[in-house]
Amino acid sequence: MKIDLNSDLGESLGAWRMGDDHAMLSIVSSANVACGFHAGDAAGILRTLRQAAERGVAVGAHVAYPDLVGFGRRQMDVASADLQADVIYQIGALKGLAAVAGTSVRYVKPHGALYNTIAHDKRQAHDVIAAIRAIDPSLVLVGLAGSPLLGWAQASGLSTVAEAFADRAYMPDGSLVSRREKGSVLHDAQDVAERMLRLATEGVVTAVDGSIVRLKADSVCVHGDSPGAVEMARQVRALLERSGVKVAPFVDMGVVP
């Protein structure tokens, strides 16, 4: 059994510090690195990329709506031409920084509101897909497990990876509980680790109403900005490995062509 463990990194901006990239990069196998639209400054992004390269952590472009004030968590009705150009711009910028850091961008994982919107919004989903295909069709698109996005992307010729969230609560239909709702973010590291072990071994998670949701996911995200994120990621990885589940980048374990 194998699974990828990823985290959103490179999100510090100037004097504002977000997460502990150095510590998280010693735990995760893939790093979703901010591209400057929702968070991250160029020097900090480059530093995170260099650390990822040193540790052999796979790098993905964490593209977002242009929303620094809202940390990319506000839904936007962006025109198709603008959204496609924004995504191309972000991937291109990260590719340049990654080359200097001695690594490369292997996949794309949209952030926040963009991630949630394109999981079901066909027009914006196809804009993001078109942008990825335009700049580098070999990039893998990471999306919410069970969402229509994955089928749309595969139909267009993109490789995809289904993702689950370690520290987020699920609705009975497999969608994430809105961050506006109480209990949407989980904080008990041991409970989260046990949930992710069950996901990896049985393919299920428990929803907020106690029902069982079946999810097929090859990557698990622990948000780098959550309180106690490093300890949570550490416990998740430790329990997985003690239970015989190998943690490795999905781009290196035959999940995608």
mmCIF file of C-alpha atoms in Angstrom:
data_model
loop_
_atom_site.group_PDB
_atom_site.id
_atom_site.type_symbol
_atom_site.label_atom_id
_atom_site.label_comp_id
_atom_site.label_asym_id
_atom_site.label_seq_id
_atom_site.Cartn_x
_atom_site.Cartn_y
_atom_site.Cartn_z
ATOM 1 C CA MET A 1 0.000 0.000 0.000
ATOM 2 C CA LYS A 2 1.245 3.465 -0.928
ATOM 3 C CA ILE A 3 -0.058 7.000 -0.521
ATOM 4 C CA ASP A 4 1.211 10.540 -1.068
ATOM 5 C CA LEU A 5 1.225 13.090 1.759
ATOM 6 C CA ASN A 6 1.108 16.729 0.645
ATOM 7 C CA SER A 7 0.935 20.176 2.225
ATOM 8 C CA ASP A 8 0.377 23.771 1.077
ATOM 9 C CA LEU A 9 3.682 25.625 1.500
ATOM 10 C CA GLY A 10 5.485 28.814 0.459
ATOM 11 C CA GLU A 11 2.633 30.922 1.836
ATOM 12 C CA SER A 12 4.557 33.445 3.936
ATOM 13 C CA LEU A 13 4.403 36.997 2.607
ATOM 14 C CA GLY A 14 6.929 39.639 3.655
ATOM 15 C CA ALA A 15 6.880 40.023 7.438
ATOM 16 C CA TRP A 16 3.795 37.781 7.666
ATOM 17 C CA ARG A 17 4.761 34.183 8.451
ATOM 18 C CA MET A 18 2.546 31.237 7.572
ATOM 19 C CA GLY A 19 3.354 27.700 8.646
ATOM 20 C CA ASP A 20 6.705 25.973 9.137
ATOM 21 C CA ASP A 21 7.896 24.942 5.690
ATOM 22 C CA HIS A 22 11.273 23.699 6.919
ATOM 23 C CA ALA A 23 9.703 21.238 9.358
ATOM 24 C CA MET A 24 6.864 20.186 7.052
ATOM 25 C CA LEU A 25 9.267 19.379 4.220
ATOM 26 C CA SER A 26 10.886 16.731 6.414
ATOM 27 C CA ILE A 27 7.512 14.945 6.659
ATOM 28 C CA VAL A 28 5.524 15.315 3.426
ATOM 29 C CA SER A 29 6.299 13.732 0.069
ATOM 30 C CA SER A 30 4.776 16.491 -2.101
ATOM 31 C CA ALA A 31 4.693 20.277 -1.664
ATOM 32 C CA ASN A 32 1.957 22.471 -3.142
ATOM 33 C CA VAL A 33 3.885 25.728 -3.454
ATOM 34 C CA ALA A 34 2.092 29.087 -3.558
ATOM 35 C CA CYS A 35 2.539 31.111 -6.742
ATOM 36 C CA GLY A 36 2.007 34.633 -5.384
ATOM 37 C CA PHE A 37 -1.694 35.110 -6.110
ATOM 38 C CA HIS A 38 -3.167 34.071 -2.760
ATOM 39 C CA ALA A 39 0.051 34.122 -0.713
ATOM 40 C CA GLY A 40 3.827 33.933 -0.995
ATOM 41 C CA ASP A 41 6.583 36.317 -2.021
ATOM 42 C CA ALA A 42 9.270 35.478 -4.568
ATOM 43 C CA ALA A 43 12.156 35.116 -2.111
ATOM 44 C CA GLY A 44 10.149 32.919 0.242
ATOM 45 C CA ILE A 45 8.812 30.757 -2.571
ATOM 46 C CA LEU A 46 12.352 30.249 -3.874
ATOM 47 C CA ARG A 47 13.554 29.314 -0.397
ATOM 48 C CA THR A 48 10.791 26.719 -0.045
ATOM 49 C CA LEU A 49 11.588 25.286 -3.485
ATOM 50 C CA ARG A 50 15.277 24.936 -2.590
ATOM 51 C CA GLN A 51 14.386 23.118 0.625
ATOM 52 C CA ALA A 52 12.028 20.829 -1.297
ATOM 53 C CA ALA A 53 14.803 20.043 -3.776
ATOM 54 C CA GLU A 54 17.224 19.220 -0.953
ATOM 55 C CA ARG A 55 14.772 16.765 0.592
ATOM 56 C CA GLY A 56 13.579 15.143 -2.635
ATOM 57 C CA VAL A 57 10.017 16.392 -2.149
ATOM 58 C CA ALA A 58 7.926 16.637 -5.328
ATOM 59 C CA VAL A 59 6.755 20.162 -6.233
ATOM 60 C CA GLY A 60 3.371 21.291 -7.511
ATOM 61 C CA ALA A 61 1.992 24.714 -8.464
ATOM 62 C CA HIS A 62 -0.626 25.862 -5.946
ATOM 63 C CA VAL A 63 -2.506 28.217 -8.280
ATOM 64 C CA ALA A 64 -5.279 30.472 -6.994
ATOM 65 C CA TYR A 65 -7.606 33.363 -7.633
ATOM 66 C CA PRO A 66 -5.886 36.801 -7.405
ATOM 67 C CA ASP A 67 -6.898 37.256 -3.752
ATOM 68 C CA LEU A 68 -4.082 38.161 -1.362
ATOM 69 C CA VAL A 69 -6.443 39.868 1.077
ATOM 70 C CA GLY A 70 -8.763 36.876 1.304
ATOM 71 C CA PHE A 71 -5.984 34.253 1.167
ATOM 72 C CA GLY A 72 -7.613 32.865 -1.963
ATOM 73 C CA ARG A 73 -10.654 31.644 -0.064
ATOM 74 C CA ARG A 74 -13.220 33.975 -1.650
ATOM 75 C CA GLN A 75 -15.106 32.637 -4.646
ATOM 76 C CA MET A 76 -14.681 34.765 -7.788
ATOM 77 C CA ASP A 77 -16.533 34.836 -11.090
ATOM 78 C CA VAL A 78 -13.435 35.380 -13.230
ATOM 79 C CA ALA A 79 -13.798 35.709 -17.003
ATOM 80 C CA SER A 80 -12.395 32.747 -18.912
ATOM 81 C CA ALA A 81 -9.636 34.679 -20.664
ATOM 82 C CA ASP A 82 -8.469 36.132 -17.353
ATOM 83 C CA LEU A 83 -8.625 32.850 -15.452
ATOM 84 C CA GLN A 84 -6.695 30.965 -18.103
ATOM 85 C CA ALA A 85 -4.027 33.658 -18.283
ATOM 86 C CA ASP A 86 -3.794 33.825 -14.480
ATOM 87 C CA VAL A 87 -3.193 30.085 -14.208
ATOM 88 C CA ILE A 88 -0.621 30.098 -17.029
ATOM 89 C CA TYR A 89 1.142 33.048 -15.391
ATOM 90 C CA GLN A 90 1.359 31.340 -11.999
ATOM 91 C CA ILE A 91 2.616 28.029 -13.357
ATOM 92 C CA GLY A 92 5.176 29.806 -15.527
ATOM 93 C CA ALA A 93 6.492 31.838 -12.612
ATOM 94 C CA LEU A 94 6.854 28.795 -10.400
ATOM 95 C CA LYS A 95 8.554 26.857 -13.192
ATOM 96 C CA GLY A 96 11.191 29.594 -13.450
ATOM 97 C CA LEU A 97 11.855 29.676 -9.716
ATOM 98 C CA ALA A 98 11.896 25.877 -9.530
ATOM 99 C CA ALA A 99 14.532 25.661 -12.272
ATOM 100 C CA VAL A 100 16.786 28.007 -10.303
ATOM 101 C CA ALA A 101 16.166 25.942 -7.149
ATOM 102 C CA GLY A 102 17.257 22.733 -8.874
ATOM 103 C CA THR A 103 13.833 21.112 -9.099
ATOM 104 C CA SER A 104 10.814 21.134 -11.408
ATOM 105 C CA VAL A 105 7.050 21.567 -11.253
ATOM 106 C CA ARG A 106 5.424 18.139 -11.605
ATOM 107 C CA TYR A 107 1.752 18.864 -10.964
ATOM 108 C CA VAL A 108 -0.898 21.546 -10.355
ATOM 109 C CA LYS A 109 -3.164 21.731 -7.323
ATOM 110 C CA PRO A 110 -5.570 24.691 -7.263
ATOM 111 C CA HIS A 111 -5.988 26.456 -3.924
ATOM 112 C CA GLY A 112 -8.922 27.384 -1.736
ATOM 113 C CA ALA A 113 -11.977 28.803 -3.456
ATOM 114 C CA LEU A 114 -10.632 27.990 -6.922
ATOM 115 C CA TYR A 115 -10.152 24.349 -5.886
ATOM 116 C CA ASN A 116 -13.682 24.081 -4.522
ATOM 117 C CA THR A 117 -15.267 25.939 -7.448
ATOM 118 C CA ILE A 118 -13.718 23.905 -10.252
ATOM 119 C CA ALA A 119 -14.580 20.653 -8.482
ATOM 120 C CA HIS A 120 -18.130 21.201 -9.824
ATOM 121 C CA ASP A 121 -18.196 24.365 -12.000
ATOM 122 C CA LYS A 122 -17.676 23.105 -15.542
ATOM 123 C CA ARG A 123 -16.803 26.453 -17.137
ATOM 124 C CA GLN A 124 -14.072 27.415 -14.672
ATOM 125 C CA ALA A 125 -12.845 23.826 -14.538
ATOM 126 C CA HIS A 126 -12.330 23.780 -18.293
ATOM 127 C CA ASP A 127 -10.526 27.121 -18.088
ATOM 128 C CA VAL A 128 -8.023 25.704 -15.605
ATOM 129 C CA ILE A 129 -7.666 22.524 -17.668
ATOM 130 C CA ALA A 130 -7.084 24.565 -20.843
ATOM 131 C CA ALA A 131 -4.446 26.663 -19.091
ATOM 132 C CA ILE A 132 -2.528 23.605 -17.901
ATOM 133 C CA ARG A 133 -2.683 22.030 -21.340
ATOM 134 C CA ALA A 134 -1.463 25.278 -22.910
ATOM 135 C CA ILE A 135 1.659 25.627 -20.770
ATOM 136 C CA ASP A 136 2.560 21.993 -20.068
ATOM 137 C CA PRO A 137 0.177 19.094 -20.786
ATOM 138 C CA SER A 138 2.476 16.683 -18.926
ATOM 139 C CA LEU A 139 1.510 18.268 -15.601
ATOM 140 C CA VAL A 140 -0.810 16.249 -13.363
ATOM 141 C CA LEU A 141 -3.958 17.909 -12.026
ATOM 142 C CA VAL A 142 -4.758 17.201 -8.360
ATOM 143 C CA GLY A 143 -8.441 17.487 -7.477
ATOM 144 C CA LEU A 144 -11.066 16.531 -4.916
ATOM 145 C CA ALA A 145 -11.706 12.790 -4.818
ATOM 146 C CA GLY A 146 -15.075 11.935 -6.338
ATOM 147 C CA SER A 147 -15.554 15.314 -8.037
ATOM 148 C CA PRO A 148 -16.590 15.781 -11.697
ATOM 149 C CA LEU A 149 -13.383 17.770 -12.278
ATOM 150 C CA LEU A 150 -11.291 14.619 -12.468
ATOM 151 C CA GLY A 151 -13.424 13.156 -15.259
ATOM 152 C CA TRP A 152 -13.420 16.414 -17.223
ATOM 153 C CA ALA A 153 -9.637 16.640 -16.978
ATOM 154 C CA GLN A 154 -9.108 13.027 -17.999
ATOM 155 C CA ALA A 155 -11.403 13.500 -21.004
ATOM 156 C CA SER A 156 -9.212 16.405 -22.103
ATOM 157 C CA GLY A 157 -6.078 14.283 -21.925
ATOM 158 C CA LEU A 158 -4.666 15.383 -18.571
ATOM 159 C CA SER A 159 -3.470 12.921 -15.961
ATOM 160 C CA THR A 160 -5.179 13.378 -12.600
ATOM 161 C CA VAL A 161 -4.755 12.398 -8.957
ATOM 162 C CA ALA A 162 -7.628 12.233 -6.494
ATOM 163 C CA GLU A 163 -7.014 13.939 -3.157
ATOM 164 C CA ALA A 164 -8.454 13.598 0.332
ATOM 165 C CA PHE A 165 -7.996 15.987 3.256
ATOM 166 C CA ALA A 166 -6.623 14.818 6.585
ATOM 167 C CA ASP A 167 -7.696 17.848 8.604
ATOM 168 C CA ARG A 168 -11.060 18.641 7.020
ATOM 169 C CA ALA A 169 -14.519 17.288 7.870
ATOM 170 C CA TYR A 170 -16.582 15.627 5.139
ATOM 171 C CA MET A 171 -20.243 15.833 4.215
ATOM 172 C CA PRO A 172 -22.148 12.579 3.487
ATOM 173 C CA ASP A 173 -21.870 13.255 -0.270
ATOM 174 C CA GLY A 174 -18.067 13.377 -0.137
ATOM 175 C CA SER A 175 -17.779 17.171 -0.311
ATOM 176 C CA LEU A 176 -15.891 19.156 2.309
ATOM 177 C CA VAL A 177 -17.725 20.903 5.131
ATOM 178 C CA SER A 178 -17.591 24.654 4.459
ATOM 179 C CA ARG A 179 -14.957 26.515 6.444
ATOM 180 C CA ARG A 180 -17.780 28.812 7.541
ATOM 181 C CA GLU A 181 -19.245 25.933 9.535
ATOM 182 C CA LYS A 182 -18.169 24.926 13.035
ATOM 183 C CA GLY A 183 -16.097 21.760 13.044
ATOM 184 C CA SER A 184 -14.998 22.055 9.424
ATOM 185 C CA VAL A 185 -11.317 21.851 10.396
ATOM 186 C CA LEU A 186 -10.104 18.949 12.548
ATOM 187 C CA HIS A 187 -7.460 19.492 15.227
ATOM 188 C CA ASP A 188 -7.003 16.172 17.069
ATOM 189 C CA ALA A 189 -3.789 14.772 15.562
ATOM 190 C CA GLN A 190 -4.347 11.202 16.751
ATOM 191 C CA ASP A 191 -7.908 11.131 15.442
ATOM 192 C CA VAL A 192 -6.802 12.577 12.105
ATOM 193 C CA ALA A 193 -4.021 9.990 11.815
ATOM 194 C CA GLU A 194 -6.471 7.164 12.467
ATOM 195 C CA ARG A 195 -8.904 8.591 9.886
ATOM 196 C CA MET A 196 -6.164 8.691 7.253
ATOM 197 C CA LEU A 197 -5.022 5.160 8.034
ATOM 198 C CA ARG A 198 -8.580 3.965 7.470
ATOM 199 C CA LEU A 199 -8.707 5.929 4.211
ATOM 200 C CA ALA A 200 -5.447 4.385 3.010
ATOM 201 C CA THR A 201 -6.355 0.833 3.971
ATOM 202 C CA GLU A 202 -10.151 0.738 3.544
ATOM 203 C CA GLY A 203 -10.898 3.665 1.224
ATOM 204 C CA VAL A 204 -13.424 5.289 3.573
ATOM 205 C CA VAL A 205 -13.823 8.302 5.897
ATOM 206 C CA THR A 206 -16.508 9.085 8.458
ATOM 207 C CA ALA A 207 -18.735 12.057 7.570
ATOM 208 C CA VAL A 208 -20.001 14.663 10.059
ATOM 209 C CA ASP A 209 -23.281 12.790 10.468
ATOM 210 C CA GLY A 210 -21.499 9.538 11.288
ATOM 211 C CA SER A 211 -22.137 7.940 7.902
ATOM 212 C CA ILE A 212 -19.358 6.235 5.963
ATOM 213 C CA VAL A 213 -18.128 7.895 2.770
ATOM 214 C CA ARG A 214 -16.153 5.844 0.259
ATOM 215 C CA LEU A 215 -13.239 7.780 -1.264
ATOM 216 C CA LYS A 216 -10.538 6.644 -3.657
ATOM 217 C CA ALA A 217 -7.581 8.941 -3.071
ATOM 218 C CA ASP A 218 -3.884 8.628 -3.883
ATOM 219 C CA SER A 219 -2.835 11.799 -2.055
ATOM 220 C CA VAL A 220 -3.692 13.211 1.368
ATOM 221 C CA CYS A 221 -3.353 16.890 2.292
ATOM 222 C CA VAL A 222 -2.457 18.307 5.698
ATOM 223 C CA HIS A 223 -2.866 22.085 5.539
ATOM 224 C CA GLY A 224 0.345 23.869 6.476
ATOM 225 C CA ASP A 225 -1.512 26.849 7.960
ATOM 226 C CA SER A 226 -3.537 24.838 10.498
ATOM 227 C CA PRO A 227 -2.588 25.053 14.189
ATOM 228 C CA GLY A 228 -0.400 22.090 15.067
ATOM 229 C CA ALA A 229 -0.008 21.205 11.389
ATOM 230 C CA VAL A 230 3.525 19.846 11.724
ATOM 231 C CA GLU A 231 2.664 17.533 14.618
ATOM 232 C CA MET A 232 -0.473 16.395 12.818
ATOM 233 C CA ALA A 233 1.461 15.573 9.645
ATOM 234 C CA ARG A 234 4.110 13.794 11.702
ATOM 235 C CA GLN A 235 1.541 11.605 13.446
ATOM 236 C CA VAL A 236 -0.247 10.829 10.178
ATOM 237 C CA ARG A 237 2.968 9.704 8.506
ATOM 238 C CA ALA A 238 4.174 7.749 11.541
ATOM 239 C CA LEU A 239 0.932 5.782 11.866
ATOM 240 C CA LEU A 240 0.758 5.068 8.150
ATOM 241 C CA GLU A 241 4.307 3.747 8.060
ATOM 242 C CA ARG A 242 3.906 1.709 11.256
ATOM 243 C CA SER A 243 0.881 0.104 9.617
ATOM 244 C CA GLY A 244 2.762 -0.828 6.448
ATOM 245 C CA VAL A 245 1.618 2.026 4.219
ATOM 246 C CA LYS A 246 4.488 3.558 2.209
ATOM 247 C CA VAL A 247 4.487 7.361 1.924
ATOM 248 C CA ALA A 248 5.862 8.547 -1.422
ATOM 249 C CA PRO A 249 5.211 11.233 -4.071
ATOM 250 C CA PHE A 250 2.371 10.121 -6.347
ATOM 251 C CA VAL A 251 4.437 11.256 -9.339
ATOM 252 C CA ASP A 252 7.031 8.588 -8.479
ATOM 253 C CA MET A 253 4.845 5.624 -7.551
ATOM 254 C CA GLY A 254 3.083 4.750 -10.776
ATOM 255 C CA VAL A 255 -0.219 6.417 -9.909
ATOM 256 C CA VAL A 256 -0.091 8.467 -13.111
ATOM 257 C CA PRO A 257 1.366 7.625 -16.532
#
